[in-house]
mmCIF file of C-alpha atoms and ligand atoms in Angstrom:
data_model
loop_
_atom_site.group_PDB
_atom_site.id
_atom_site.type_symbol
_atom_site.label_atom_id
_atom_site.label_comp_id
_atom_site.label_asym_id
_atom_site.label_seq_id
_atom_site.Cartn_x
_atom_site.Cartn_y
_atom_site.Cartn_z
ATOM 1 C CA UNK A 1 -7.072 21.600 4.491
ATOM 2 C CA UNK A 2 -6.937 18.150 4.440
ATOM 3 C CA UNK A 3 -3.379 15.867 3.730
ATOM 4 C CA UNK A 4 -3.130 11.989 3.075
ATOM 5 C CA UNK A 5 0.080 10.499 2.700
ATOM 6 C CA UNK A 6 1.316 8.015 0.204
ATOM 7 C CA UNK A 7 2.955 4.898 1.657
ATOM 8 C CA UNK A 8 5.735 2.230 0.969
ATOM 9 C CA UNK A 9 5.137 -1.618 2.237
ATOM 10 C CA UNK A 10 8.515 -2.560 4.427
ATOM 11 C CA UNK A 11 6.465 -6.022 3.891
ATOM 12 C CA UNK A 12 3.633 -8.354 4.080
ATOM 13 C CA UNK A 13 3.018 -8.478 0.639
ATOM 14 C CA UNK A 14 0.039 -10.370 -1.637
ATOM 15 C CA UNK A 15 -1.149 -11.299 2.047
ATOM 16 C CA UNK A 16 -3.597 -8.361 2.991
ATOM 17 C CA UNK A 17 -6.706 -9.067 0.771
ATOM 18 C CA UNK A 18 -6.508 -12.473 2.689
ATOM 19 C CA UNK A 19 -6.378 -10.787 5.813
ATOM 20 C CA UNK A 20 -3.102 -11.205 7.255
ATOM 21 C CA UNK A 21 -1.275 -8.273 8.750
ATOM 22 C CA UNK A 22 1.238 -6.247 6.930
ATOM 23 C CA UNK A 23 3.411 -3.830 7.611
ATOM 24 C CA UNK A 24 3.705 -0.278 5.559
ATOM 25 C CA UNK A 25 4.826 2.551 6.350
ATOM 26 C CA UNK A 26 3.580 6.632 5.556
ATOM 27 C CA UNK A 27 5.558 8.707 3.731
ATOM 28 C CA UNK A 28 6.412 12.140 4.507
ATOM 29 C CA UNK A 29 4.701 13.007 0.615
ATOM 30 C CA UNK A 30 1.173 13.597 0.666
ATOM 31 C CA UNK A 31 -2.114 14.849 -1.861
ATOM 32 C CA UNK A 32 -2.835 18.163 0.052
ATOM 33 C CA UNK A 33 -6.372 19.595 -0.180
ATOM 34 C CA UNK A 34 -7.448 22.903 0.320
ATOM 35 C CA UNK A 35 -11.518 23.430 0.573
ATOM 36 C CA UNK A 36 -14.776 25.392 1.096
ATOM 37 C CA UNK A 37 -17.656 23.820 1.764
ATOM 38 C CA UNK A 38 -20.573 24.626 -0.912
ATOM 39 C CA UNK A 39 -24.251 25.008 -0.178
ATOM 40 C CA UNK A 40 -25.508 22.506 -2.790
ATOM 41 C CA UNK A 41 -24.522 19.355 -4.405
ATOM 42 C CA UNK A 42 -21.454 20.268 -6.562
ATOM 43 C CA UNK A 43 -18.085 18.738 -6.317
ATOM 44 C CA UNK A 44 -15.637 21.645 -7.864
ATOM 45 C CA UNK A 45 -11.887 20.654 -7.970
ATOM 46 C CA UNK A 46 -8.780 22.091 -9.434
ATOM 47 C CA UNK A 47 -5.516 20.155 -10.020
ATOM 48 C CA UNK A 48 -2.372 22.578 -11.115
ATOM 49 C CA UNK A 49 -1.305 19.003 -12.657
ATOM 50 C CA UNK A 50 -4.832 17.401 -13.649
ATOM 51 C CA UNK A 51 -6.846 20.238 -14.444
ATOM 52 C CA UNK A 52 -10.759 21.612 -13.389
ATOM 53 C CA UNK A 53 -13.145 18.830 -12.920
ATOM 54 C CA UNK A 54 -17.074 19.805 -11.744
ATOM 55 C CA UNK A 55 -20.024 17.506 -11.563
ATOM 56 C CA UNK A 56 -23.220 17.068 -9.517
ATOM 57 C CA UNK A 57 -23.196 14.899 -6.538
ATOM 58 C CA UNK A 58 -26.064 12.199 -6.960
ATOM 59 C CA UNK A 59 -26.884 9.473 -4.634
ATOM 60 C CA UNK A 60 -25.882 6.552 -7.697
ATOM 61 C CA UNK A 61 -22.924 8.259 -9.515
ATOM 62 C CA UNK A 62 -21.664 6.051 -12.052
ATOM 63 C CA UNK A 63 -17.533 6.427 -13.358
ATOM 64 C CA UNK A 64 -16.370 8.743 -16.513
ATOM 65 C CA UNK A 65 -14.156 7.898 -19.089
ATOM 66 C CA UNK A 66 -11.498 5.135 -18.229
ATOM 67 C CA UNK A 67 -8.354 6.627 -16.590
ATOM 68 C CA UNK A 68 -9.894 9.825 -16.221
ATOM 69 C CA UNK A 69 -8.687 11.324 -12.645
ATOM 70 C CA UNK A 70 -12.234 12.367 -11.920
ATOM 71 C CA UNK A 71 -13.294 8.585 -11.079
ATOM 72 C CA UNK A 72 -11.441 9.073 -8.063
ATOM 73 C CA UNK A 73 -13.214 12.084 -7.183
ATOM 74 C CA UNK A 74 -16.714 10.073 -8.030
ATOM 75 C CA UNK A 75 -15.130 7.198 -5.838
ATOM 76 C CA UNK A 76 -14.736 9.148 -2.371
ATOM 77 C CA UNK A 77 -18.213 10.537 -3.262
ATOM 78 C CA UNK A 78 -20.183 7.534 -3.835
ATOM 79 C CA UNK A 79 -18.308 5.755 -0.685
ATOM 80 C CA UNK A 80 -19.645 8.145 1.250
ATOM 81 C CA UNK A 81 -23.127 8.301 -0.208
ATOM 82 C CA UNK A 82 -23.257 4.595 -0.118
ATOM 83 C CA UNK A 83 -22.977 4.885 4.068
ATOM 84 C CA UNK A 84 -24.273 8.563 4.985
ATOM 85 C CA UNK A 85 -25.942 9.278 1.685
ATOM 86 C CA UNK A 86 -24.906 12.369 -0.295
ATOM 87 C CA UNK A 87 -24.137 15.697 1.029
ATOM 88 C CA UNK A 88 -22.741 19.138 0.460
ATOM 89 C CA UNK A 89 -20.402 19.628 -2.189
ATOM 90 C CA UNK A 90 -17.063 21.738 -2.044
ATOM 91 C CA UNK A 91 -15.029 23.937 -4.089
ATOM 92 C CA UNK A 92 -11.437 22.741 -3.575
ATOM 93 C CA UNK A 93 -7.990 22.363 -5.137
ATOM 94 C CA UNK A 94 -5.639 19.935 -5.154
ATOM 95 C CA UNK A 95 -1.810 20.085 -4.876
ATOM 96 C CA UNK A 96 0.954 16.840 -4.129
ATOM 97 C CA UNK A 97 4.549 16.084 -4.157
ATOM 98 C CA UNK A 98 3.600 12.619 -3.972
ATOM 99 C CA UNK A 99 4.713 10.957 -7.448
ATOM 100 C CA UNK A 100 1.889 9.259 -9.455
ATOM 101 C CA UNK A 101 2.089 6.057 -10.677
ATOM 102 C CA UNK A 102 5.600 4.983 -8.892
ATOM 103 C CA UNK A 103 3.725 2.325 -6.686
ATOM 104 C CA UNK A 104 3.423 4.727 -3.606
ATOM 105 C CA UNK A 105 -0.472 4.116 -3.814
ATOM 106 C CA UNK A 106 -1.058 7.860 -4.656
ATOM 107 C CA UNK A 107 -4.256 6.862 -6.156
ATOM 108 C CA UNK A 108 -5.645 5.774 -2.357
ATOM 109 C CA UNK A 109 -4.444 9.106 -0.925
ATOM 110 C CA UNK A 110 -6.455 10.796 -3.382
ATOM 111 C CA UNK A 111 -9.173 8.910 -2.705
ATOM 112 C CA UNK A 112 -8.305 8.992 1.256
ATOM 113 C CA UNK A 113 -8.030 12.978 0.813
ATOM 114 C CA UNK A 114 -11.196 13.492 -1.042
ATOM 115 C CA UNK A 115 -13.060 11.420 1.481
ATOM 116 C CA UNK A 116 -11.967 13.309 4.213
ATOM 117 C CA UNK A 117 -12.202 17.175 2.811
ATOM 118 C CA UNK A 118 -15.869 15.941 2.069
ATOM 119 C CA UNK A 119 -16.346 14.594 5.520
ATOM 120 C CA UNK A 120 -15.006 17.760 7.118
ATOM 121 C CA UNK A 121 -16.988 20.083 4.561
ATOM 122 C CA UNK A 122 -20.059 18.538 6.243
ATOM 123 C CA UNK A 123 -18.935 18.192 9.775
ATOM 124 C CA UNK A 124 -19.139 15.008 9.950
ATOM 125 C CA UNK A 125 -16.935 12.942 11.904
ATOM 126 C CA UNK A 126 -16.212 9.583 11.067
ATOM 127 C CA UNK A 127 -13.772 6.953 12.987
ATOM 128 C CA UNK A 128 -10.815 5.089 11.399
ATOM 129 C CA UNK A 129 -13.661 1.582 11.202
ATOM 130 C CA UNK A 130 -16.245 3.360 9.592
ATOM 131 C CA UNK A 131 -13.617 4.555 6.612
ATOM 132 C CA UNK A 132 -11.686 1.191 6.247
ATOM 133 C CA UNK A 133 -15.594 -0.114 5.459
ATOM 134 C CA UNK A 134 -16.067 2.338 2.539
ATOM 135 C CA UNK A 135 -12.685 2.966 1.636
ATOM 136 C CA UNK A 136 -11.226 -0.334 0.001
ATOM 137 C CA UNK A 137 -14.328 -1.021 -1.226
ATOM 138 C CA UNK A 138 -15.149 2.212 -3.140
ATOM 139 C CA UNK A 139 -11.610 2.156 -4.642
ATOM 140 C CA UNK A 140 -13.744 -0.986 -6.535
ATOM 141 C CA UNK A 141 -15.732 2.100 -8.606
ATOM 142 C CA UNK A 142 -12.375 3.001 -10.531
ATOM 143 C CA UNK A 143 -11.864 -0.438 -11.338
ATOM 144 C CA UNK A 144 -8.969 -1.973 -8.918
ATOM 145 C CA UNK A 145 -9.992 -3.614 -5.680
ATOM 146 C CA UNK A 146 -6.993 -3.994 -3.502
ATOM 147 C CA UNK A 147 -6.878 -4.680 -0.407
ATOM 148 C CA UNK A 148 -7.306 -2.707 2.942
ATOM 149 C CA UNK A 149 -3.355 -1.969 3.353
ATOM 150 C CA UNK A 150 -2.877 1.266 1.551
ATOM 151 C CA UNK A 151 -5.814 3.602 3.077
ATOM 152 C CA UNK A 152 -5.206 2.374 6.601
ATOM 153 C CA UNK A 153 -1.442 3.269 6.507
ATOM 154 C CA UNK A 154 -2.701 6.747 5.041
ATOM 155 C CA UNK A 155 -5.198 6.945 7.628
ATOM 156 C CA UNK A 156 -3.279 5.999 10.580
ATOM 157 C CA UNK A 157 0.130 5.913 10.647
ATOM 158 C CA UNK A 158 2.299 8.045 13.165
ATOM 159 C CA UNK A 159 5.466 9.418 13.026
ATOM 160 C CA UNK A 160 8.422 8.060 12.929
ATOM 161 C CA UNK A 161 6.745 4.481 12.956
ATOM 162 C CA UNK A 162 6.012 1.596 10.649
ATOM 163 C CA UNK A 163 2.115 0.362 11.102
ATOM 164 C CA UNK A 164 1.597 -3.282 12.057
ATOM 165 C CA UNK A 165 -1.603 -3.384 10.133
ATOM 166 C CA UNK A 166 -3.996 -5.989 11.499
ATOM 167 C CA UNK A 167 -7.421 -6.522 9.551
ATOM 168 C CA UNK A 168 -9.421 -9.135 11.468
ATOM 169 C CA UNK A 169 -10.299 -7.635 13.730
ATOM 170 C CA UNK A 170 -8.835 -3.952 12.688
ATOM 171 C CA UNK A 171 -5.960 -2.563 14.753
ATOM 172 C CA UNK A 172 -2.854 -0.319 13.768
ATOM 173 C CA UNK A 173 -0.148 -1.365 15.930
ATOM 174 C CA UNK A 174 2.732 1.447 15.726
ATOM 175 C CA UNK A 175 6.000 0.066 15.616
ATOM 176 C CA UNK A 176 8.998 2.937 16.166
ATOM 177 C CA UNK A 177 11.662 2.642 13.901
ATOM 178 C CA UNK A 178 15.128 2.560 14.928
ATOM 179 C CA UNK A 179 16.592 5.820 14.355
ATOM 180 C CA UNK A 180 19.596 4.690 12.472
ATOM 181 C CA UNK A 181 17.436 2.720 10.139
ATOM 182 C CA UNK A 182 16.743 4.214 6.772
ATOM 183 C CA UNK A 183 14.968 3.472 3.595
ATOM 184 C CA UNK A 184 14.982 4.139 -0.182
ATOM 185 C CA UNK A 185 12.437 3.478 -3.191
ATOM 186 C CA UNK A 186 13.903 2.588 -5.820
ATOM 187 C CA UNK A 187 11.681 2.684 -9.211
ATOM 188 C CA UNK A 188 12.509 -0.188 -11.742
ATOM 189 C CA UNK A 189 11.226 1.819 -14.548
ATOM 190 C CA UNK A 190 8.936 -1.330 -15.825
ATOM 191 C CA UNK A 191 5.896 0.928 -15.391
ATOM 192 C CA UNK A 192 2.899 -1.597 -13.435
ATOM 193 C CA UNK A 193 -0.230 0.746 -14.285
ATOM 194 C CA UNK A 194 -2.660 -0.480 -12.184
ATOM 195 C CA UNK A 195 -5.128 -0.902 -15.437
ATOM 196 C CA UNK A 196 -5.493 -3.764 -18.333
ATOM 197 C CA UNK A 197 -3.119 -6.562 -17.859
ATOM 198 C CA UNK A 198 -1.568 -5.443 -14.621
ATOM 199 C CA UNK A 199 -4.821 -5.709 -13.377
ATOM 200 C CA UNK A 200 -6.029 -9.105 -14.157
ATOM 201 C CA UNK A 201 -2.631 -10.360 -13.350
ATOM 202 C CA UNK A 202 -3.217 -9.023 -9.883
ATOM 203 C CA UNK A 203 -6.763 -10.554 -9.665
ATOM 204 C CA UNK A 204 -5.254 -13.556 -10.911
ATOM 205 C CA UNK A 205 -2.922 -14.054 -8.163
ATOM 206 C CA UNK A 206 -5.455 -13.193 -5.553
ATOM 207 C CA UNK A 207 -7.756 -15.891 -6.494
ATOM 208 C CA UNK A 208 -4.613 -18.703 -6.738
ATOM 209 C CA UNK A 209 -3.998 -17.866 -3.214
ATOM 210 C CA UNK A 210 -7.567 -18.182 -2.464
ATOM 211 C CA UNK A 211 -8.287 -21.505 -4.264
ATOM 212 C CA UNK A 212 -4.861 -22.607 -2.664
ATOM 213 C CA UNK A 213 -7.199 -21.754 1.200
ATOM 214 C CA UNK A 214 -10.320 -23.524 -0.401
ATOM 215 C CA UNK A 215 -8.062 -26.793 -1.113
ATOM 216 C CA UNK A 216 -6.976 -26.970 2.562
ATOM 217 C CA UNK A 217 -10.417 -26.789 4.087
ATOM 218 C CA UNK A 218 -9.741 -24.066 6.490
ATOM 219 C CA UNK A 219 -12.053 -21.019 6.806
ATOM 220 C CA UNK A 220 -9.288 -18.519 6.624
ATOM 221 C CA UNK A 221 -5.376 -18.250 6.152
ATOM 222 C CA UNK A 222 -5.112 -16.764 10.123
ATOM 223 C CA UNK A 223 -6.493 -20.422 10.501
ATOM 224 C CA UNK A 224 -4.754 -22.014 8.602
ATOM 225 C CA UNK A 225 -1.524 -20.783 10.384
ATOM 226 C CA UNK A 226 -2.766 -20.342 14.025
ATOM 227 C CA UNK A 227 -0.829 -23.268 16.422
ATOM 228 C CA UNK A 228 0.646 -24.013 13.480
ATOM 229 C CA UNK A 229 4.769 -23.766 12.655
ATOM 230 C CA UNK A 230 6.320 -22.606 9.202
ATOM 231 C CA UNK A 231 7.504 -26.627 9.078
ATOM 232 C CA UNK A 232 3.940 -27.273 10.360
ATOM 233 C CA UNK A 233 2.981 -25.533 7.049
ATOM 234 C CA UNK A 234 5.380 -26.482 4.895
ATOM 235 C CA UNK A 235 4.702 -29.975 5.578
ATOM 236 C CA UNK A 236 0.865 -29.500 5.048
ATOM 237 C CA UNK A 237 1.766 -27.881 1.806
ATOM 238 C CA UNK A 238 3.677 -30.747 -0.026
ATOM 239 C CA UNK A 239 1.244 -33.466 1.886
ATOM 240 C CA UNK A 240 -1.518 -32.080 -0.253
ATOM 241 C CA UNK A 241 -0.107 -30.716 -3.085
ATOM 242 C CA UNK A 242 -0.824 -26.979 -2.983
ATOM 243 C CA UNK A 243 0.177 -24.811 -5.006
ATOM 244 C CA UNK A 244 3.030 -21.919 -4.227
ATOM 245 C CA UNK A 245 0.781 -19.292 -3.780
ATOM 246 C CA UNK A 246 -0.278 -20.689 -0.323
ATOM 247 C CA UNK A 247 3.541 -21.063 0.957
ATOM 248 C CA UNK A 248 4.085 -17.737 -0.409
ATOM 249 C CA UNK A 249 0.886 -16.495 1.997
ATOM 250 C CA UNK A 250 1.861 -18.366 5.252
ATOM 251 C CA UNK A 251 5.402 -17.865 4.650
ATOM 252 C CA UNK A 252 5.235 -14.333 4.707
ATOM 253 C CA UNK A 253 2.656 -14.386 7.477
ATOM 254 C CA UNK A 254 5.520 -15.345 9.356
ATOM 255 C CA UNK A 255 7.958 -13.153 7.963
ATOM 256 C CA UNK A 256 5.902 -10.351 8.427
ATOM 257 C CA UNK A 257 6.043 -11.345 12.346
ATOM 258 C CA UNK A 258 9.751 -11.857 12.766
ATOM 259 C CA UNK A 259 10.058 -8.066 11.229
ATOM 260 C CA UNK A 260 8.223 -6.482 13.696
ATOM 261 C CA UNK A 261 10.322 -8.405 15.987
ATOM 262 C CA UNK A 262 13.419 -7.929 14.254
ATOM 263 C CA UNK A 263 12.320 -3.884 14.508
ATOM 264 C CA UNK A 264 11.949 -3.918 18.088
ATOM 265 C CA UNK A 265 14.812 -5.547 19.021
ATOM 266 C CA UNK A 266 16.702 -3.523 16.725
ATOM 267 C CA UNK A 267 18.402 -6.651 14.556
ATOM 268 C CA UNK A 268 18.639 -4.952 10.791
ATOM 269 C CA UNK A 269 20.795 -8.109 9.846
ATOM 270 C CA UNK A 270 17.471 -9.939 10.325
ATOM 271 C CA UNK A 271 14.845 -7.557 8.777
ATOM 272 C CA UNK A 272 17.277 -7.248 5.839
ATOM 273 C CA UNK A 273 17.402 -10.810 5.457
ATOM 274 C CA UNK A 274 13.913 -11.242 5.720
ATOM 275 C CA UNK A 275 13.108 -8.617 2.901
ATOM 276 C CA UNK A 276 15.601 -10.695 0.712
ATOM 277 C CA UNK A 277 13.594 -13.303 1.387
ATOM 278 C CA UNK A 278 10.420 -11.903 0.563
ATOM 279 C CA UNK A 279 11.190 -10.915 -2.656
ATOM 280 C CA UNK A 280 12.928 -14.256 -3.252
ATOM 281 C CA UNK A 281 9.232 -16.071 -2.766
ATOM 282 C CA UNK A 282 6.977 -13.007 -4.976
ATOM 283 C CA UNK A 283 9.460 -13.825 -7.560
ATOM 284 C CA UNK A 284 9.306 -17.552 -7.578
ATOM 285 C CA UNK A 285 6.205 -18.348 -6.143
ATOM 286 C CA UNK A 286 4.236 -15.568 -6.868
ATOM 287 C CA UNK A 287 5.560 -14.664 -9.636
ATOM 288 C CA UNK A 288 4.641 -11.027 -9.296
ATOM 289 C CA UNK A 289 8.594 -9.940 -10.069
ATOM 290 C CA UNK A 290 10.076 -8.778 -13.391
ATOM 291 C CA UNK A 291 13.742 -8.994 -14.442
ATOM 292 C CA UNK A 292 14.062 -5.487 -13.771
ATOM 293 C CA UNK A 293 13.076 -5.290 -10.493
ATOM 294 C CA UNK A 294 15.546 -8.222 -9.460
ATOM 295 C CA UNK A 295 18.365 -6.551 -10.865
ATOM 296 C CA UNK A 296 17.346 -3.215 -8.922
ATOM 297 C CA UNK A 297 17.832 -5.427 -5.587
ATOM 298 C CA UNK A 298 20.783 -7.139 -7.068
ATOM 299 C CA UNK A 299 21.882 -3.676 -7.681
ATOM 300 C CA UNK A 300 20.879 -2.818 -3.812
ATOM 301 C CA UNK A 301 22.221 -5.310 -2.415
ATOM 302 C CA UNK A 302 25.920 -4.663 -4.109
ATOM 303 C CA UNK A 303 25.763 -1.215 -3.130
ATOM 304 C CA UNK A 304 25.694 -1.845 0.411
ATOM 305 C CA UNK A 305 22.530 -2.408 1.559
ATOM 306 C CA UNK A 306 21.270 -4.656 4.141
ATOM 307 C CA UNK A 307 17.884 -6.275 2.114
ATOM 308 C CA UNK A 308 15.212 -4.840 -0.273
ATOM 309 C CA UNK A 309 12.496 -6.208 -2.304
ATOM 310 C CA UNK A 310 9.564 -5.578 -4.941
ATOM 311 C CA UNK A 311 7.111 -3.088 -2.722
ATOM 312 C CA UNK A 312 3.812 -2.893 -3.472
ATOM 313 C CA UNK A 313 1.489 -5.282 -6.039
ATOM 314 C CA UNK A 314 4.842 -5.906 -8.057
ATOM 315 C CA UNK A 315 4.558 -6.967 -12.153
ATOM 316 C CA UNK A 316 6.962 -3.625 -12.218
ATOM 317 C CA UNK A 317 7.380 -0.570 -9.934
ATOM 318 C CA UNK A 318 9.131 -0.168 -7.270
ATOM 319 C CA UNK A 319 11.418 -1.825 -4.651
ATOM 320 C CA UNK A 320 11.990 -0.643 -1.195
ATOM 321 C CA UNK A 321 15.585 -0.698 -0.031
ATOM 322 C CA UNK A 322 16.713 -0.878 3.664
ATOM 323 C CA UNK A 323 20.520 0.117 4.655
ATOM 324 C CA UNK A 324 22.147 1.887 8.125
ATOM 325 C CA UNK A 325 21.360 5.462 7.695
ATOM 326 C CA UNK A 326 25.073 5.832 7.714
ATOM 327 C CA UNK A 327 25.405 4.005 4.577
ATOM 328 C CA UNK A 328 22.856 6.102 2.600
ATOM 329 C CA UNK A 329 24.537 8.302 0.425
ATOM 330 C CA UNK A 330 26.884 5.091 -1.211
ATOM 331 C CA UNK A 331 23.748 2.909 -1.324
ATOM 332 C CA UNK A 332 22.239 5.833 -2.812
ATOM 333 C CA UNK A 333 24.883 6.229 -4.980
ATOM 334 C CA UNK A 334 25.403 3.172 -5.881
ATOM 335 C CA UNK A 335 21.933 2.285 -6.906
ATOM 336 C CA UNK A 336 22.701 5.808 -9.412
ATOM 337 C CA UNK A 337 25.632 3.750 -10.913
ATOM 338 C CA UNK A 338 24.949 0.433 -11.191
ATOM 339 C CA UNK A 339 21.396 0.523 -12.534
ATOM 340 C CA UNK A 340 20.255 4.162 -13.482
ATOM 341 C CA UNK A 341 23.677 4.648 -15.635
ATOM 342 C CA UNK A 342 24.663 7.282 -13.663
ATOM 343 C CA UNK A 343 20.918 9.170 -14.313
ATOM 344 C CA UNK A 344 19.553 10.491 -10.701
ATOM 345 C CA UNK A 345 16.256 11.228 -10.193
ATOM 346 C CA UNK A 346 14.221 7.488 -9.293
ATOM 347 C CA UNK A 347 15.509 7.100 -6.180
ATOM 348 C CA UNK A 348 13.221 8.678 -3.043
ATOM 349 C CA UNK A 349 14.558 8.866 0.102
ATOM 350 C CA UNK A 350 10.994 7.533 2.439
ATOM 351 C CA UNK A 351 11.287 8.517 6.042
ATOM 352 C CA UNK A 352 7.968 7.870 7.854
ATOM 353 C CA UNK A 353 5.476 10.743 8.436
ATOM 354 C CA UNK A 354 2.246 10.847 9.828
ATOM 355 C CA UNK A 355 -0.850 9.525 8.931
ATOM 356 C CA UNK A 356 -3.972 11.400 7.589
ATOM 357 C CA UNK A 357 -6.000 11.377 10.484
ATOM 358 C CA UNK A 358 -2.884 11.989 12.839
ATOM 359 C CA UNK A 359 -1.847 14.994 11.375
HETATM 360 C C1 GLA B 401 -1.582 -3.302 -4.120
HETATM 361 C C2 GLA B 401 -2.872 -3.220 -3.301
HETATM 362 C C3 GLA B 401 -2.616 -3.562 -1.842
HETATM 363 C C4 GLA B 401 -1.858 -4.883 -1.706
HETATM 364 C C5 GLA B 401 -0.623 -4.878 -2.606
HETATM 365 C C6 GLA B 401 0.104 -6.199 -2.581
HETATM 366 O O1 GLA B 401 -0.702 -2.293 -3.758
HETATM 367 O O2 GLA B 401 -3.419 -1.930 -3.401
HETATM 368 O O3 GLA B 401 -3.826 -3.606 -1.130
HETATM 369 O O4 GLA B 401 -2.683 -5.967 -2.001
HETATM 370 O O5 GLA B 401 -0.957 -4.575 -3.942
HETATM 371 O O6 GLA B 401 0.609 -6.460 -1.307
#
């Protein structure tokens, strides 16, 4: 049996595809798969949600039918035949109580758990480098191309921690929670499908924050901001006229740094008000927010809690709120009044679990 998590961004958001560390966490809600390796080529799997899906492993796969879940069994395959070349098949089922499509990257933990059960059907060992090189990329075959965030906090998250993911060069920095520290996703119910429009919206905003890096002249955005202060930046930014997307980028470089120290030392004032913040500049810089989604952390916010934000690509989705664990139950509550009309049932209470590879 194999398990990958799903995973919620505390933040560091629209900064990872540019290589600047960010800082998810796993959830204790996973894609669990149970397998037996086969003697030839055939990839058998059975979803009690999804149904039976059974094709031929080939060395140059190409995808189904558009939003068919079986591209994301052809994915893991063709990553790995892309690197190792194609091997044994399985017979295997699938079972999760990790939501779909609520922007807790369920779609990488299937890939992530497909991978892996393949891997292991084979014996074959491979380390947390060699799957971040095939993993991000092969996510490419069923049609989105993130970044490397969501199957490294799968992969490697521990317990009880949020992961200080660092891409350049690759590190997972584990950064213990404070026990009294608790947090809730919140779904906006504007559904973001990561398909059509969402899509191109997302591609768009990638390549305005790289255009923003090509107008500067530095190599990279860890460049850009090395020795350098957020005024540094700032100035820099109105001197040559960039556009938002690059004080969005370096901004929350930054904020992504005084989290992790605003973690360790404990201050929730501070990470609170540095999620606020966050969401403040994917809303107006960005412009990766919807109306709904600022009224769910307007709606936070009044019901006690200490910060939240848009978690994940944004356009719709989610938001992550952060309270006192203490406070739970009215924030909780709260959220149930003043934006779900009293309906329960889209709130998730995240507490970090354990990575796939950790498990
Ligand atoms: C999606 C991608 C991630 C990341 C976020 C935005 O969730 O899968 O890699 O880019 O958007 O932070």
């Amino acid at each position: 049996m194999v398990s990958a998590p799903g995973r919620v961004n505390l933040i560091g958001e629209h900064i990872d595809y540019h290589g600047l560390p960010v800082l998810p966490m796993a959830l204790r809600r996973s894609i669990r798969i149970h397998f037996q390796p086969r003697a030839d080529c055939r990839i058998r799997v059975t979803s009690g949600a999804y149904g039976h899906r059974d094709f031929l492993w080939t060395p140059n796969l190409t995808p189904v039918a558009r939003g068919d879940w079986e591209n994301y069994l052809r994915a893991a395959a063709q990553a790995i035949a892309g690197k190792w070349g194609v091997m044994n098949g399985i017979d295997a089922t699938i079972d999760a109580d990790l939501p779909p499509a609520a922007g807790l990257s369920s779609s990488s933990a299937l890939i992530v758990a497909v991978t892996l059960a393949l891997l292991r059907a084979n014996l074959r060992e491979a380390s947390f480098e060699e799957l971040m090189e095939i993993l991000p990329d092969g996510e490419q075959f069923v049609g989105t191309r993130g970044g490397g965030m969501d199957h490294a906090a799968s992969l490697a998250s521990r317990e009880g921690c949020a992961s200080l993911i660092q891409f350049v060069p690759l590190a997972v920095h584990h950064i213990p929670i404070p026990p009294d520290w608790a947090f809730l996703v919140a779904n906006s119910l504007h559904t973001a499908e990561k398909s059509g429009a969402v899509r191109e919206q997302y591609n768009a905003v990638r390549a305005a924050g790289t255009l923003a890096l090509r107008q500067t002249g530095f190599a990279s955005y860890s460049e850009a901001i090395h020795g350098r202060t957020e005024i540094d930046l700032c100035a820099l930014a109105a001197a040559q006229h960039l556009p938002p997307a690059f004080l969005h980028v370096v901004t929350e470089a930054f904020r992504v740094r005084h989290a992790v120290q605003a973690m360790r030392e404990d201050d929730s004032a501070r990470f609170g008000r540095l999620l606020l913040a966050s969401h403040a500049s994917l809303r107006d810089r960005l412009q990766v927010s919807c109306p709904a989604l600022d009224r769910l952390v307007e709606a936070a916010m009044d019901s006690g809690a200490l910060g939240a934000r848009l978690t994940g690509a944004g356009f719709g989705g989610c938001a992550v709120v952060f309270c006192r664990r203490a406070d739970l139950s009215q924030v909780h509550a709260g959220l149930v009044e003043r934006f779900y009309s009293g309906t329960p049932g889209h709130i998730l209470h995240a507490e970090p679990g354990p990575g796939a590879v950790n498990s």
